[in-house]
Amino acid sequence: MYDFIQKFHSGWAYIVLILLLVAVINAIIGLTSKKEFTPTDRKIGLFALIATHTQLLIGLILYFVSPLGKAAFGQMTNPQLRLTSLEHPLINIIAIILITIGWSKHKKLIASDSKFKTFAIFYGLGLLLILSRLPWNLWF
């Protein structure tokens, strides 16, 4: 079960990164071109939000079924264990909170440029945080 969840978590991460990248690029293009915020733009943001929340749930399940999850939590002197047991989950939870805030804030806005700006900032920050704490050595 652990191996399946770990592979699913890693595979789903590619989808999350692609959707977040598309959402951020779409928001920047919409902001710079002064185009109208459409239902398609909303769906792009929504799919990125759903994918990140799904990844969070998969990650939490993985954390608690992993033989390294809770057991490695107190071993902060080992950089690799610190990354996978503390930094990766904590920073990614913060990133998902930022993405969720961006989604919530955009719903209250009326102007298209404000909506695009909100997505660009919050989704962009979330993407940067996620990229900063990925265990790249486990991927390649």
PDB file of C-alpha atoms in Angstrom:
ATOM      1  CA  MET A   1       0.000   0.000   0.000  1.00  0.00           C
ATOM      2  CA  TYR A   2       2.808   2.416   0.878  1.00  0.00           C
ATOM      3  CA  ASP A   3       4.535   1.965  -2.505  1.00  0.00           C
ATOM      4  CA  PHE A   4       1.318   2.600  -4.425  1.00  0.00           C
ATOM      5  CA  ILE A   5       0.508   5.755  -2.456  1.00  0.00           C
ATOM      6  CA  GLN A   6       4.058   7.039  -2.833  1.00  0.00           C
ATOM      7  CA  LYS A   7       4.024   6.512  -6.607  1.00  0.00           C
ATOM      8  CA  PHE A   8       0.560   8.054  -6.863  1.00  0.00           C
ATOM      9  CA  HIS A   9       1.704  11.075  -4.834  1.00  0.00           C
ATOM     10  CA  SER A  10       4.741  11.522  -7.079  1.00  0.00           C
ATOM     11  CA  GLY A  11       2.756  11.052 -10.281  1.00  0.00           C
ATOM     12  CA  TRP A  12      -0.030  13.387  -9.207  1.00  0.00           C
ATOM     13  CA  ALA A  13       2.610  16.025  -8.429  1.00  0.00           C
ATOM     14  CA  TYR A  14       3.312  16.370 -12.160  1.00  0.00           C
ATOM     15  CA  ILE A  15      -0.363  17.129 -12.772  1.00  0.00           C
ATOM     16  CA  VAL A  16      -0.395  19.654  -9.923  1.00  0.00           C
ATOM     17  CA  LEU A  17       2.714  21.423 -11.191  1.00  0.00           C
ATOM     18  CA  ILE A  18       1.384  21.595 -14.751  1.00  0.00           C
ATOM     19  CA  LEU A  19      -2.008  22.922 -13.648  1.00  0.00           C
ATOM     20  CA  LEU A  20      -0.443  25.504 -11.327  1.00  0.00           C
ATOM     21  CA  LEU A  21       1.946  26.619 -14.036  1.00  0.00           C
ATOM     22  CA  VAL A  22      -0.924  26.940 -16.529  1.00  0.00           C
ATOM     23  CA  ALA A  23      -2.989  28.894 -13.986  1.00  0.00           C
ATOM     24  CA  VAL A  24      -0.146  31.301 -13.206  1.00  0.00           C
ATOM     25  CA  ILE A  25       0.769  31.827 -16.875  1.00  0.00           C
ATOM     26  CA  ASN A  26      -2.902  32.300 -17.773  1.00  0.00           C
ATOM     27  CA  ALA A  27      -3.278  34.878 -14.992  1.00  0.00           C
ATOM     28  CA  ILE A  28      -0.171  36.776 -16.102  1.00  0.00           C
ATOM     29  CA  ILE A  29      -1.315  36.758 -19.736  1.00  0.00           C
ATOM     30  CA  GLY A  30      -4.793  37.895 -18.702  1.00  0.00           C
ATOM     31  CA  LEU A  31      -3.361  40.656 -16.542  1.00  0.00           C
ATOM     32  CA  THR A  32      -0.912  41.969 -19.114  1.00  0.00           C
ATOM     33  CA  SER A  33      -3.299  41.740 -22.078  1.00  0.00           C
ATOM     34  CA  LYS A  34      -6.180  43.350 -20.133  1.00  0.00           C
ATOM     35  CA  LYS A  35      -8.584  40.639 -21.273  1.00  0.00           C
ATOM     36  CA  GLU A  36     -11.898  39.884 -19.631  1.00  0.00           C
ATOM     37  CA  PHE A  37     -11.985  37.186 -16.919  1.00  0.00           C
ATOM     38  CA  THR A  38     -14.017  34.326 -18.412  1.00  0.00           C
ATOM     39  CA  PRO A  39     -15.491  31.088 -17.064  1.00  0.00           C
ATOM     40  CA  THR A  40     -12.543  29.284 -18.703  1.00  0.00           C
ATOM     41  CA  ASP A  41     -10.125  31.324 -16.582  1.00  0.00           C
ATOM     42  CA  ARG A  42     -12.149  30.437 -13.492  1.00  0.00           C
ATOM     43  CA  LYS A  43     -12.062  26.726 -14.397  1.00  0.00           C
ATOM     44  CA  ILE A  44      -8.293  26.800 -14.864  1.00  0.00           C
ATOM     45  CA  GLY A  45      -7.925  28.207 -11.349  1.00  0.00           C
ATOM     46  CA  LEU A  46     -10.469  25.748  -9.971  1.00  0.00           C
ATOM     47  CA  PHE A  47      -8.744  22.711 -11.504  1.00  0.00           C
ATOM     48  CA  ALA A  48      -5.426  23.861 -10.046  1.00  0.00           C
ATOM     49  CA  LEU A  49      -7.095  24.309  -6.646  1.00  0.00           C
ATOM     50  CA  ILE A  50      -8.712  20.856  -6.748  1.00  0.00           C
ATOM     51  CA  ALA A  51      -5.466  19.214  -7.853  1.00  0.00           C
ATOM     52  CA  THR A  52      -3.478  20.814  -5.018  1.00  0.00           C
ATOM     53  CA  HIS A  53      -6.052  19.816  -2.419  1.00  0.00           C
ATOM     54  CA  THR A  54      -6.099  16.273  -3.758  1.00  0.00           C
ATOM     55  CA  GLN A  55      -2.302  16.212  -3.556  1.00  0.00           C
ATOM     56  CA  LEU A  56      -2.514  17.407   0.050  1.00  0.00           C
ATOM     57  CA  LEU A  57      -4.856  14.555   0.980  1.00  0.00           C
ATOM     58  CA  ILE A  58      -2.658  11.992  -0.765  1.00  0.00           C
ATOM     59  CA  GLY A  59       0.399  13.463   0.961  1.00  0.00           C
ATOM     60  CA  LEU A  60      -1.197  13.337   4.398  1.00  0.00           C
ATOM     61  CA  ILE A  61      -2.167   9.705   3.880  1.00  0.00           C
ATOM     62  CA  LEU A  62       1.364   8.959   2.680  1.00  0.00           C
ATOM     63  CA  TYR A  63       2.864  10.745   5.672  1.00  0.00           C
ATOM     64  CA  PHE A  64       0.980   8.597   8.151  1.00  0.00           C
ATOM     65  CA  VAL A  65       1.478   5.249   6.396  1.00  0.00           C
ATOM     66  CA  SER A  66       5.121   5.914   5.583  1.00  0.00           C
ATOM     67  CA  PRO A  67       7.769   4.125   7.626  1.00  0.00           C
ATOM     68  CA  LEU A  68       9.778   7.377   7.515  1.00  0.00           C
ATOM     69  CA  GLY A  69       6.990   9.862   8.224  1.00  0.00           C
ATOM     70  CA  LYS A  70       6.466  10.163  11.953  1.00  0.00           C
ATOM     71  CA  ALA A  71       9.562   8.154  12.889  1.00  0.00           C
ATOM     72  CA  ALA A  72      11.906  10.626  11.194  1.00  0.00           C
ATOM     73  CA  PHE A  73      10.211  13.711  12.636  1.00  0.00           C
ATOM     74  CA  GLY A  74      12.690  14.193  15.483  1.00  0.00           C
ATOM     75  CA  GLN A  75      15.807  13.686  13.369  1.00  0.00           C
ATOM     76  CA  MET A  76      16.442  17.244  12.241  1.00  0.00           C
ATOM     77  CA  THR A  77      20.214  16.866  11.877  1.00  0.00           C
ATOM     78  CA  ASN A  78      19.817  14.757   8.725  1.00  0.00           C
ATOM     79  CA  PRO A  79      18.952  17.198   5.883  1.00  0.00           C
ATOM     80  CA  GLN A  80      17.181  14.569   3.764  1.00  0.00           C
ATOM     81  CA  LEU A  81      14.975  13.369   6.625  1.00  0.00           C
ATOM     82  CA  ARG A  82      14.281  16.967   7.657  1.00  0.00           C
ATOM     83  CA  LEU A  83      13.156  17.763   4.107  1.00  0.00           C
ATOM     84  CA  THR A  84      10.767  14.830   3.791  1.00  0.00           C
ATOM     85  CA  SER A  85       9.453  14.796   7.348  1.00  0.00           C
ATOM     86  CA  LEU A  86       9.141  18.516   8.128  1.00  0.00           C
ATOM     87  CA  GLU A  87      10.020  21.015   5.415  1.00  0.00           C
ATOM     88  CA  HIS A  88       8.184  19.403   2.480  1.00  0.00           C
ATOM     89  CA  PRO A  89       4.856  18.902   4.309  1.00  0.00           C
ATOM     90  CA  LEU A  90       4.915  22.226   6.181  1.00  0.00           C
ATOM     91  CA  ILE A  91       5.880  24.451   3.252  1.00  0.00           C
ATOM     92  CA  ASN A  92       3.468  22.684   0.907  1.00  0.00           C
ATOM     93  CA  ILE A  93       0.604  23.108   3.377  1.00  0.00           C
ATOM     94  CA  ILE A  94       1.439  26.833   3.506  1.00  0.00           C
ATOM     95  CA  ALA A  95       1.502  26.897  -0.314  1.00  0.00           C
ATOM     96  CA  ILE A  96      -1.911  25.238  -0.522  1.00  0.00           C
ATOM     97  CA  ILE A  97      -3.275  27.707   2.028  1.00  0.00           C
ATOM     98  CA  LEU A  98      -2.029  30.577  -0.170  1.00  0.00           C
ATOM     99  CA  ILE A  99      -3.634  29.019  -3.249  1.00  0.00           C
ATOM    100  CA  THR A 100      -6.909  28.598  -1.341  1.00  0.00           C
ATOM    101  CA  ILE A 101      -6.771  32.221  -0.171  1.00  0.00           C
ATOM    102  CA  GLY A 102      -6.219  33.311  -3.767  1.00  0.00           C
ATOM    103  CA  TRP A 103      -9.256  31.320  -4.889  1.00  0.00           C
ATOM    104  CA  SER A 104     -11.415  32.758  -2.102  1.00  0.00           C
ATOM    105  CA  LYS A 105     -10.283  36.335  -2.705  1.00  0.00           C
ATOM    106  CA  HIS A 106     -10.908  36.182  -6.457  1.00  0.00           C
ATOM    107  CA  LYS A 107     -14.572  35.278  -5.877  1.00  0.00           C
ATOM    108  CA  LYS A 108     -15.177  38.577  -4.073  1.00  0.00           C
ATOM    109  CA  LEU A 109     -13.595  40.701  -6.798  1.00  0.00           C
ATOM    110  CA  ILE A 110     -15.464  42.203  -9.729  1.00  0.00           C
ATOM    111  CA  ALA A 111     -12.769  43.650 -11.999  1.00  0.00           C
ATOM    112  CA  SER A 112     -11.019  41.196 -14.320  1.00  0.00           C
ATOM    113  CA  ASP A 113      -7.569  42.668 -13.737  1.00  0.00           C
ATOM    114  CA  SER A 114      -8.004  42.226  -9.973  1.00  0.00           C
ATOM    115  CA  LYS A 115      -9.013  38.602 -10.418  1.00  0.00           C
ATOM    116  CA  PHE A 116      -6.023  37.869 -12.666  1.00  0.00           C
ATOM    117  CA  LYS A 117      -3.705  39.716 -10.289  1.00  0.00           C
ATOM    118  CA  THR A 118      -4.982  37.715  -7.317  1.00  0.00           C
ATOM    119  CA  PHE A 119      -4.439  34.434  -9.149  1.00  0.00           C
ATOM    120  CA  ALA A 120      -1.000  35.491 -10.356  1.00  0.00           C
ATOM    121  CA  ILE A 121       0.159  36.480  -6.865  1.00  0.00           C
ATOM    122  CA  PHE A 122      -1.318  33.740  -4.697  1.00  0.00           C
ATOM    123  CA  TYR A 123      -1.036  30.847  -7.132  1.00  0.00           C
ATOM    124  CA  GLY A 124       2.426  32.052  -8.128  1.00  0.00           C
ATOM    125  CA  LEU A 125       3.618  32.175  -4.527  1.00  0.00           C
ATOM    126  CA  GLY A 126       2.120  28.746  -3.920  1.00  0.00           C
ATOM    127  CA  LEU A 127       3.899  27.349  -6.971  1.00  0.00           C
ATOM    128  CA  LEU A 128       7.238  28.843  -5.888  1.00  0.00           C
ATOM    129  CA  LEU A 129       6.891  27.400  -2.393  1.00  0.00           C
ATOM    130  CA  ILE A 130       6.021  23.972  -3.756  1.00  0.00           C
ATOM    131  CA  LEU A 131       8.975  24.034  -6.152  1.00  0.00           C
ATOM    132  CA  SER A 132      11.304  25.093  -3.338  1.00  0.00           C
ATOM    133  CA  ARG A 133      10.534  22.059  -1.164  1.00  0.00           C
ATOM    134  CA  LEU A 134      10.207  19.233  -3.653  1.00  0.00           C
ATOM    135  CA  PRO A 135      12.583  16.358  -2.957  1.00  0.00           C
ATOM    136  CA  TRP A 136      14.181  16.648  -6.412  1.00  0.00           C
ATOM    137  CA  ASN A 137      16.730  13.912  -5.705  1.00  0.00           C
ATOM    138  CA  LEU A 138      13.902  11.404  -5.233  1.00  0.00           C
ATOM    139  CA  TRP A 139      12.391  12.363  -8.593  1.00  0.00           C
ATOM    140  CA  PHE A 140      15.473  12.109 -10.788  1.00  0.00           C
TER     141      PHE A 140
END
